[in-house]
Amino acid sequence: MSNHAGSYMLNEVITILDRHQAFAGMDETALRAVMREIVEMAKNEYDCNQGEILEGVAQQFHLCYYCLADNDNPADELCPTCRVDWD
Ligand SMILES: [Zn+2]
């Protein structure tokens, strides 16, 4: 049983922070590291769901929705490796 409420709450917090440009001064590598750390902490310590945390935000942070790898394709929420496995 996943912590769906916690996952969606975190998604909303990330969205609010982004809307207020809290990440605007960070370079992309640092931002990706922050997002990965948040997701891993939420999964490991609070039983949150990665997909729910990253829903609608993974692409703007250039992360793969599924594996958290770098993903520079703005048209796809999955990295090329996961896209091949998914299709
Ligand atoms: Zn991936």
PDB file of N, CA and C and ligand atoms in Angstrom:
ATOM      1  N   MET A   1       0.851  -1.202   0.000  1.00  0.00           N
ATOM      2  CA  MET A   1       0.000   0.000   0.000  1.00  0.00           C
ATOM      3  C   MET A   1       0.876   1.238   0.000  1.00  0.00           C
ATOM      4  N   SER A   2       0.751   1.985  -1.035  1.00  0.00           N
ATOM      5  CA  SER A   2       1.547   3.205  -1.190  1.00  0.00           C
ATOM      6  C   SER A   2       0.918   4.374  -0.438  1.00  0.00           C
ATOM      7  N   ASN A   3       1.756   5.322  -0.118  1.00  0.00           N
ATOM      8  CA  ASN A   3       1.301   6.549   0.541  1.00  0.00           C
ATOM      9  C   ASN A   3       0.882   7.557  -0.545  1.00  0.00           C
ATOM     10  N   HIS A   4      -0.323   7.350  -1.083  1.00  0.00           N
ATOM     11  CA  HIS A   4      -0.776   8.189  -2.201  1.00  0.00           C
ATOM     12  C   HIS A   4      -0.952   9.649  -1.780  1.00  0.00           C
ATOM     13  N   ALA A   5      -1.514   9.884  -0.605  1.00  0.00           N
ATOM     14  CA  ALA A   5      -1.723  11.269  -0.155  1.00  0.00           C
ATOM     15  C   ALA A   5      -0.382  11.991  -0.018  1.00  0.00           C
ATOM     16  N   GLY A   6       0.593  11.315   0.543  1.00  0.00           N
ATOM     17  CA  GLY A   6       1.906  11.912   0.688  1.00  0.00           C
ATOM     18  C   GLY A   6       2.542  12.196  -0.668  1.00  0.00           C
ATOM     19  N   SER A   7       2.347  11.271  -1.609  1.00  0.00           N
ATOM     20  CA  SER A   7       2.920  11.443  -2.950  1.00  0.00           C
ATOM     21  C   SER A   7       2.323  12.656  -3.642  1.00  0.00           C
ATOM     22  N   TYR A   8       1.008  12.767  -3.624  1.00  0.00           N
ATOM     23  CA  TYR A   8       0.358  13.890  -4.304  1.00  0.00           C
ATOM     24  C   TYR A   8       0.632  15.215  -3.585  1.00  0.00           C
ATOM     25  N   MET A   9       0.752  15.169  -2.264  1.00  0.00           N
ATOM     26  CA  MET A   9       1.088  16.374  -1.518  1.00  0.00           C
ATOM     27  C   MET A   9       2.470  16.868  -1.941  1.00  0.00           C
ATOM     28  N   LEU A  10       3.406  15.940  -2.054  1.00  0.00           N
ATOM     29  CA  LEU A  10       4.758  16.315  -2.472  1.00  0.00           C
ATOM     30  C   LEU A  10       4.749  16.869  -3.896  1.00  0.00           C
ATOM     31  N   ASN A  11       3.961  16.269  -4.769  1.00  0.00           N
ATOM     32  CA  ASN A  11       3.821  16.767  -6.146  1.00  0.00           C
ATOM     33  C   ASN A  11       3.325  18.211  -6.130  1.00  0.00           C
ATOM     34  N   GLU A  12       2.356  18.492  -5.292  1.00  0.00           N
ATOM     35  CA  GLU A  12       1.821  19.854  -5.214  1.00  0.00           C
ATOM     36  C   GLU A  12       2.840  20.828  -4.632  1.00  0.00           C
ATOM     37  N   VAL A  13       3.600  20.381  -3.640  1.00  0.00           N
ATOM     38  CA  VAL A  13       4.632  21.244  -3.055  1.00  0.00           C
ATOM     39  C   VAL A  13       5.681  21.601  -4.109  1.00  0.00           C
ATOM     40  N   ILE A  14       6.117  20.601  -4.863  1.00  0.00           N
ATOM     41  CA  ILE A  14       7.104  20.852  -5.926  1.00  0.00           C
ATOM     42  C   ILE A  14       6.522  21.826  -6.956  1.00  0.00           C
ATOM     43  N   THR A  15       5.258  21.628  -7.311  1.00  0.00           N
ATOM     44  CA  THR A  15       4.604  22.510  -8.284  1.00  0.00           C
ATOM     45  C   THR A  15       4.517  23.946  -7.769  1.00  0.00           C
ATOM     46  N   ILE A  16       4.169  24.103  -6.495  1.00  0.00           N
ATOM     47  CA  ILE A  16       4.068  25.446  -5.894  1.00  0.00           C
ATOM     48  C   ILE A  16       5.445  26.116  -5.874  1.00  0.00           C
ATOM     49  N   LEU A  17       6.461  25.373  -5.422  1.00  0.00           N
ATOM     50  CA  LEU A  17       7.812  25.931  -5.384  1.00  0.00           C
ATOM     51  C   LEU A  17       8.260  26.356  -6.770  1.00  0.00           C
ATOM     52  N   ASP A  18       7.967  25.514  -7.754  1.00  0.00           N
ATOM     53  CA  ASP A  18       8.367  25.829  -9.130  1.00  0.00           C
ATOM     54  C   ASP A  18       7.615  27.058  -9.641  1.00  0.00           C
ATOM     55  N   ARG A  19       6.326  27.154  -9.347  1.00  0.00           N
ATOM     56  CA  ARG A  19       5.529  28.298  -9.799  1.00  0.00           C
ATOM     57  C   ARG A  19       6.063  29.607  -9.227  1.00  0.00           C
ATOM     58  N   HIS A  20       6.614  29.536  -8.030  1.00  0.00           N
ATOM     59  CA  HIS A  20       7.193  30.727  -7.408  1.00  0.00           C
ATOM     60  C   HIS A  20       8.688  30.862  -7.711  1.00  0.00           C
ATOM     61  N   GLN A  21       9.151  30.068  -8.670  1.00  0.00           N
ATOM     62  CA  GLN A  21      10.521  30.141  -9.185  1.00  0.00           C
ATOM     63  C   GLN A  21      11.579  29.873  -8.123  1.00  0.00           C
ATOM     64  N   ALA A  22      11.263  28.993  -7.204  1.00  0.00           N
ATOM     65  CA  ALA A  22      12.213  28.643  -6.147  1.00  0.00           C
ATOM     66  C   ALA A  22      13.451  27.930  -6.698  1.00  0.00           C
ATOM     67  N   PHE A  23      13.318  27.336  -7.875  1.00  0.00           N
ATOM     68  CA  PHE A  23      14.445  26.589  -8.445  1.00  0.00           C
ATOM     69  C   PHE A  23      15.169  27.384  -9.523  1.00  0.00           C
ATOM     70  N   ALA A  24      14.763  28.624  -9.723  1.00  0.00           N
ATOM     71  CA  ALA A  24      15.236  29.400 -10.882  1.00  0.00           C
ATOM     72  C   ALA A  24      16.750  29.606 -10.899  1.00  0.00           C
ATOM     73  N   GLY A  25      17.376  29.705  -9.740  1.00  0.00           N
ATOM     74  CA  GLY A  25      18.812  29.957  -9.716  1.00  0.00           C
ATOM     75  C   GLY A  25      19.678  28.719  -9.781  1.00  0.00           C
ATOM     76  N   MET A  26      19.052  27.552  -9.800  1.00  0.00           N
ATOM     77  CA  MET A  26      19.826  26.305  -9.766  1.00  0.00           C
ATOM     78  C   MET A  26      20.174  25.839 -11.169  1.00  0.00           C
ATOM     79  N   ASP A  27      21.381  25.287 -11.331  1.00  0.00           N
ATOM     80  CA  ASP A  27      21.670  24.702 -12.638  1.00  0.00           C
ATOM     81  C   ASP A  27      20.982  23.334 -12.717  1.00  0.00           C
ATOM     82  N   GLU A  28      20.898  22.832 -13.938  1.00  0.00           N
ATOM     83  CA  GLU A  28      20.099  21.636 -14.181  1.00  0.00           C
ATOM     84  C   GLU A  28      20.612  20.412 -13.427  1.00  0.00           C
ATOM     85  N   THR A  29      21.932  20.274 -13.331  1.00  0.00           N
ATOM     86  CA  THR A  29      22.501  19.112 -12.639  1.00  0.00           C
ATOM     87  C   THR A  29      22.126  19.133 -11.155  1.00  0.00           C
ATOM     88  N   ALA A  30      22.229  20.282 -10.536  1.00  0.00           N
ATOM     89  CA  ALA A  30      21.879  20.407  -9.123  1.00  0.00           C
ATOM     90  C   ALA A  30      20.385  20.178  -8.913  1.00  0.00           C
ATOM     91  N   LEU A  31      19.590  20.700  -9.808  1.00  0.00           N
ATOM     92  CA  LEU A  31      18.143  20.536  -9.700  1.00  0.00           C
ATOM     93  C   LEU A  31      17.736  19.068  -9.822  1.00  0.00           C
ATOM     94  N   ARG A  32      18.353  18.377 -10.767  1.00  0.00           N
ATOM     95  CA  ARG A  32      18.070  16.941 -10.918  1.00  0.00           C
ATOM     96  C   ARG A  32      18.470  16.186  -9.651  1.00  0.00           C
ATOM     97  N   ALA A  33      19.602  16.555  -9.065  1.00  0.00           N
ATOM     98  CA  ALA A  33      20.060  15.884  -7.848  1.00  0.00           C
ATOM     99  C   ALA A  33      19.076  16.114  -6.703  1.00  0.00           C
ATOM    100  N   VAL A  34      18.561  17.334  -6.583  1.00  0.00           N
ATOM    101  CA  VAL A  34      17.579  17.643  -5.539  1.00  0.00           C
ATOM    102  C   VAL A  34      16.319  16.812  -5.747  1.00  0.00           C
ATOM    103  N   MET A  35      15.840  16.761  -6.983  1.00  0.00           N
ATOM    104  CA  MET A  35      14.616  16.006  -7.262  1.00  0.00           C
ATOM    105  C   MET A  35      14.812  14.516  -6.980  1.00  0.00           C
ATOM    106  N   ARG A  36      15.961  13.988  -7.380  1.00  0.00           N
ATOM    107  CA  ARG A  36      16.228  12.558  -7.115  1.00  0.00           C
ATOM    108  C   ARG A  36      16.272  12.292  -5.615  1.00  0.00           C
ATOM    109  N   GLU A  37      16.902  13.191  -4.871  1.00  0.00           N
ATOM    110  CA  GLU A  37      17.011  12.991  -3.423  1.00  0.00           C
ATOM    111  C   GLU A  37      15.631  13.039  -2.771  1.00  0.00           C
ATOM    112  N   ILE A  38      14.805  13.980  -3.200  1.00  0.00           N
ATOM    113  CA  ILE A  38      13.443  14.085  -2.653  1.00  0.00           C
ATOM    114  C   ILE A  38      12.659  12.810  -2.938  1.00  0.00           C
ATOM    115  N   VAL A  39      12.722  12.353  -4.191  1.00  0.00           N
ATOM    116  CA  VAL A  39      11.951  11.161  -4.574  1.00  0.00           C
ATOM    117  C   VAL A  39      12.448   9.928  -3.812  1.00  0.00           C
ATOM    118  N   GLU A  40      13.761   9.759  -3.727  1.00  0.00           N
ATOM    119  CA  GLU A  40      14.295   8.578  -3.029  1.00  0.00           C
ATOM    120  C   GLU A  40      13.935   8.614  -1.542  1.00  0.00           C
ATOM    121  N   MET A  41      14.046   9.781  -0.931  1.00  0.00           N
ATOM    122  CA  MET A  41      13.681   9.910   0.480  1.00  0.00           C
ATOM    123  C   MET A  41      12.201   9.568   0.676  1.00  0.00           C
ATOM    124  N   ALA A  42      11.344  10.118  -0.187  1.00  0.00           N
ATOM    125  CA  ALA A  42       9.901   9.890  -0.051  1.00  0.00           C
ATOM    126  C   ALA A  42       9.553   8.415  -0.257  1.00  0.00           C
ATOM    127  N   LYS A  43      10.232   7.775  -1.209  1.00  0.00           N
ATOM    128  CA  LYS A  43       9.978   6.348  -1.454  1.00  0.00           C
ATOM    129  C   LYS A  43      10.473   5.486  -0.296  1.00  0.00           C
ATOM    130  N   ASN A  44      11.708   5.739   0.135  1.00  0.00           N
ATOM    131  CA  ASN A  44      12.336   4.860   1.121  1.00  0.00           C
ATOM    132  C   ASN A  44      11.835   5.085   2.545  1.00  0.00           C
ATOM    133  N   GLU A  45      11.506   6.323   2.880  1.00  0.00           N
ATOM    134  CA  GLU A  45      11.137   6.612   4.264  1.00  0.00           C
ATOM    135  C   GLU A  45       9.639   6.786   4.479  1.00  0.00           C
ATOM    136  N   TYR A  46       8.903   7.100   3.396  1.00  0.00           N
ATOM    137  CA  TYR A  46       7.473   7.394   3.566  1.00  0.00           C
ATOM    138  C   TYR A  46       6.576   6.582   2.640  1.00  0.00           C
ATOM    139  N   ASP A  47       7.144   5.575   1.976  1.00  0.00           N
ATOM    140  CA  ASP A  47       6.377   4.675   1.123  1.00  0.00           C
ATOM    141  C   ASP A  47       5.586   5.424   0.042  1.00  0.00           C
ATOM    142  N   CYS A  48       6.183   6.505  -0.473  1.00  0.00           N
ATOM    143  CA  CYS A  48       5.510   7.267  -1.527  1.00  0.00           C
ATOM    144  C   CYS A  48       5.744   6.623  -2.885  1.00  0.00           C
ATOM    145  N   ASN A  49       4.948   7.053  -3.847  1.00  0.00           N
ATOM    146  CA  ASN A  49       4.964   6.507  -5.199  1.00  0.00           C
ATOM    147  C   ASN A  49       5.667   7.498  -6.137  1.00  0.00           C
ATOM    148  N   GLN A  50       6.730   7.050  -6.759  1.00  0.00           N
ATOM    149  CA  GLN A  50       7.536   7.918  -7.630  1.00  0.00           C
ATOM    150  C   GLN A  50       6.713   8.548  -8.746  1.00  0.00           C
ATOM    151  N   GLY A  51       5.880   7.750  -9.390  1.00  0.00           N
ATOM    152  CA  GLY A  51       5.084   8.259 -10.502  1.00  0.00           C
ATOM    153  C   GLY A  51       4.130   9.359 -10.067  1.00  0.00           C
ATOM    154  N   GLU A  52       3.558   9.209  -8.895  1.00  0.00           N
ATOM    155  CA  GLU A  52       2.627  10.226  -8.393  1.00  0.00           C
ATOM    156  C   GLU A  52       3.366  11.505  -8.002  1.00  0.00           C
ATOM    157  N   ILE A  53       4.551  11.377  -7.452  1.00  0.00           N
ATOM    158  CA  ILE A  53       5.343  12.560  -7.102  1.00  0.00           C
ATOM    159  C   ILE A  53       5.719  13.341  -8.360  1.00  0.00           C
ATOM    160  N   LEU A  54       6.083  12.611  -9.409  1.00  0.00           N
ATOM    161  CA  LEU A  54       6.629  13.251 -10.614  1.00  0.00           C
ATOM    162  C   LEU A  54       5.586  13.540 -11.686  1.00  0.00           C
ATOM    163  N   GLU A  55       4.349  13.182 -11.444  1.00  0.00           N
ATOM    164  CA  GLU A  55       3.307  13.396 -12.440  1.00  0.00           C
ATOM    165  C   GLU A  55       3.223  14.871 -12.834  1.00  0.00           C
ATOM    166  N   GLY A  56       3.429  15.132 -14.099  1.00  0.00           N
ATOM    167  CA  GLY A  56       3.326  16.499 -14.604  1.00  0.00           C
ATOM    168  C   GLY A  56       4.530  17.383 -14.325  1.00  0.00           C
ATOM    169  N   VAL A  57       5.517  16.873 -13.602  1.00  0.00           N
ATOM    170  CA  VAL A  57       6.694  17.694 -13.305  1.00  0.00           C
ATOM    171  C   VAL A  57       8.005  17.073 -13.791  1.00  0.00           C
ATOM    172  N   ALA A  58       8.013  15.772 -14.090  1.00  0.00           N
ATOM    173  CA  ALA A  58       9.262  15.093 -14.460  1.00  0.00           C
ATOM    174  C   ALA A  58       9.918  15.739 -15.676  1.00  0.00           C
ATOM    175  N   GLN A  59       9.124  16.038 -16.684  1.00  0.00           N
ATOM    176  CA  GLN A  59       9.696  16.557 -17.929  1.00  0.00           C
ATOM    177  C   GLN A  59      10.327  17.932 -17.739  1.00  0.00           C
ATOM    178  N   GLN A  60       9.707  18.782 -16.960  1.00  0.00           N
ATOM    179  CA  GLN A  60      10.280  20.112 -16.814  1.00  0.00           C
ATOM    180  C   GLN A  60      11.595  20.098 -16.039  1.00  0.00           C
ATOM    181  N   PHE A  61      11.798  19.039 -15.246  1.00  0.00           N
ATOM    182  CA  PHE A  61      13.079  18.898 -14.564  1.00  0.00           C
ATOM    183  C   PHE A  61      14.019  17.967 -15.328  1.00  0.00           C
ATOM    184  N   HIS A  62      13.603  17.577 -16.526  1.00  0.00           N
ATOM    185  CA  HIS A  62      14.423  16.748 -17.423  1.00  0.00           C
ATOM    186  C   HIS A  62      14.815  15.432 -16.761  1.00  0.00           C
ATOM    187  N   LEU A  63      13.838  14.822 -16.114  1.00  0.00           N
ATOM    188  CA  LEU A  63      14.048  13.515 -15.495  1.00  0.00           C
ATOM    189  C   LEU A  63      13.083  12.505 -16.100  1.00  0.00           C
ATOM    190  N   CYS A  64      13.553  11.263 -16.199  1.00  0.00           N
ATOM    191  CA  CYS A  64      12.648  10.191 -16.628  1.00  0.00           C
ATOM    192  C   CYS A  64      11.682   9.893 -15.482  1.00  0.00           C
ATOM    193  N   TYR A  65      10.428   9.868 -15.818  1.00  0.00           N
ATOM    194  CA  TYR A  65       9.347   9.605 -14.882  1.00  0.00           C
ATOM    195  C   TYR A  65       9.513   8.244 -14.196  1.00  0.00           C
ATOM    196  N   TYR A  66      10.085   7.293 -14.934  1.00  0.00           N
ATOM    197  CA  TYR A  66      10.119   5.916 -14.455  1.00  0.00           C
ATOM    198  C   TYR A  66      11.419   5.535 -13.739  1.00  0.00           C
ATOM    199  N   CYS A  67      12.577   5.964 -14.282  1.00  0.00           N
ATOM    200  CA  CYS A  67      13.859   5.501 -13.713  1.00  0.00           C
ATOM    201  C   CYS A  67      14.710   6.627 -13.136  1.00  0.00           C
ATOM    202  N   LEU A  68      14.281   7.878 -13.265  1.00  0.00           N
ATOM    203  CA  LEU A  68      14.977   9.060 -12.742  1.00  0.00           C
ATOM    204  C   LEU A  68      16.264   9.390 -13.492  1.00  0.00           C
ATOM    205  N   ALA A  69      16.491   8.744 -14.626  1.00  0.00           N
ATOM    206  CA  ALA A  69      17.663   9.103 -15.439  1.00  0.00           C
ATOM    207  C   ALA A  69      17.446  10.481 -16.051  1.00  0.00           C
ATOM    208  N   ASP A  70      18.548  11.102 -16.514  1.00  0.00           N
ATOM    209  CA  ASP A  70      18.421  12.341 -17.267  1.00  0.00           C
ATOM    210  C   ASP A  70      17.556  12.069 -18.491  1.00  0.00           C
ATOM    211  N   ASN A  71      16.699  13.014 -18.803  1.00  0.00           N
ATOM    212  CA  ASN A  71      15.842  12.868 -19.985  1.00  0.00           C
ATOM    213  C   ASN A  71      15.668  14.247 -20.621  1.00  0.00           C
ATOM    214  N   ASP A  72      16.373  14.454 -21.710  1.00  0.00           N
ATOM    215  CA  ASP A  72      16.343  15.768 -22.346  1.00  0.00           C
ATOM    216  C   ASP A  72      15.343  15.857 -23.486  1.00  0.00           C
ATOM    217  N   ASN A  73      14.490  14.874 -23.599  1.00  0.00           N
ATOM    218  CA  ASN A  73      13.462  14.922 -24.637  1.00  0.00           C
ATOM    219  C   ASN A  73      12.189  15.538 -24.058  1.00  0.00           C
ATOM    220  N   PRO A  74      11.911  16.794 -24.429  1.00  0.00           N
ATOM    221  CA  PRO A  74      10.744  17.465 -23.829  1.00  0.00           C
ATOM    222  C   PRO A  74       9.408  16.875 -24.277  1.00  0.00           C
ATOM    223  N   ALA A  75       9.439  16.036 -25.291  1.00  0.00           N
ATOM    224  CA  ALA A  75       8.192  15.482 -25.813  1.00  0.00           C
ATOM    225  C   ALA A  75       7.825  14.140 -25.176  1.00  0.00           C
ATOM    226  N   ASP A  76       8.699  13.638 -24.299  1.00  0.00           N
ATOM    227  CA  ASP A  76       8.441  12.304 -23.746  1.00  0.00           C
ATOM    228  C   ASP A  76       8.800  12.295 -22.261  1.00  0.00           C
ATOM    229  N   GLU A  77       7.914  11.784 -21.434  1.00  0.00           N
ATOM    230  CA  GLU A  77       8.197  11.717 -20.000  1.00  0.00           C
ATOM    231  C   GLU A  77       9.101  10.539 -19.644  1.00  0.00           C
ATOM    232  N   LEU A  78       9.333   9.654 -20.607  1.00  0.00           N
ATOM    233  CA  LEU A  78      10.224   8.515 -20.392  1.00  0.00           C
ATOM    234  C   LEU A  78      11.531   8.718 -21.149  1.00  0.00           C
ATOM    235  N   CYS A  79      12.657   8.257 -20.557  1.00  0.00           N
ATOM    236  CA  CYS A  79      13.935   8.296 -21.256  1.00  0.00           C
ATOM    237  C   CYS A  79      13.903   7.264 -22.386  1.00  0.00           C
ATOM    238  N   PRO A  80      14.842   7.341 -23.343  1.00  0.00           N
ATOM    239  CA  PRO A  80      14.816   6.401 -24.470  1.00  0.00           C
ATOM    240  C   PRO A  80      14.849   4.933 -24.035  1.00  0.00           C
ATOM    241  N   THR A  81      15.616   4.614 -22.992  1.00  0.00           N
ATOM    242  CA  THR A  81      15.703   3.223 -22.526  1.00  0.00           C
ATOM    243  C   THR A  81      14.355   2.729 -22.011  1.00  0.00           C
ATOM    244  N   CYS A  82      13.715   3.531 -21.171  1.00  0.00           N
ATOM    245  CA  CYS A  82      12.418   3.128 -20.623  1.00  0.00           C
ATOM    246  C   CYS A  82      11.350   3.121 -21.715  1.00  0.00           C
ATOM    247  N   ARG A  83      11.462   4.030 -22.682  1.00  0.00           N
ATOM    248  CA  ARG A  83      10.492   4.073 -23.779  1.00  0.00           C
ATOM    249  C   ARG A  83      10.521   2.769 -24.565  1.00  0.00           C
ATOM    250  N   VAL A  84      11.722   2.245 -24.814  1.00  0.00           N
ATOM    251  CA  VAL A  84      11.863   0.977 -25.540  1.00  0.00           C
ATOM    252  C   VAL A  84      11.231  -0.151 -24.733  1.00  0.00           C
ATOM    253  N   ASP A  85      11.527  -0.183 -23.431  1.00  0.00           N
ATOM    254  CA  ASP A  85      10.969  -1.235 -22.574  1.00  0.00           C
ATOM    255  C   ASP A  85       9.462  -1.119 -22.442  1.00  0.00           C
ATOM    256  N   TRP A  86       8.973   0.113 -22.473  1.00  0.00           N
ATOM    257  CA  TRP A  86       7.557   0.375 -22.234  1.00  0.00           C
ATOM    258  C   TRP A  86       6.705  -0.014 -23.442  1.00  0.00           C
ATOM    259  N   ASP A  87       7.209   0.296 -24.646  1.00  0.00           N
ATOM    260  CA  ASP A  87       6.450   0.041 -25.881  1.00  0.00           C
ATOM    261  C   ASP A  87       6.355  -1.439 -26.213  1.00  0.00           C
TER     262      ASP A  87
HETATM  263 ZN    ZN B   1      13.981   5.925 -17.759  1.00  0.00          ZN
END
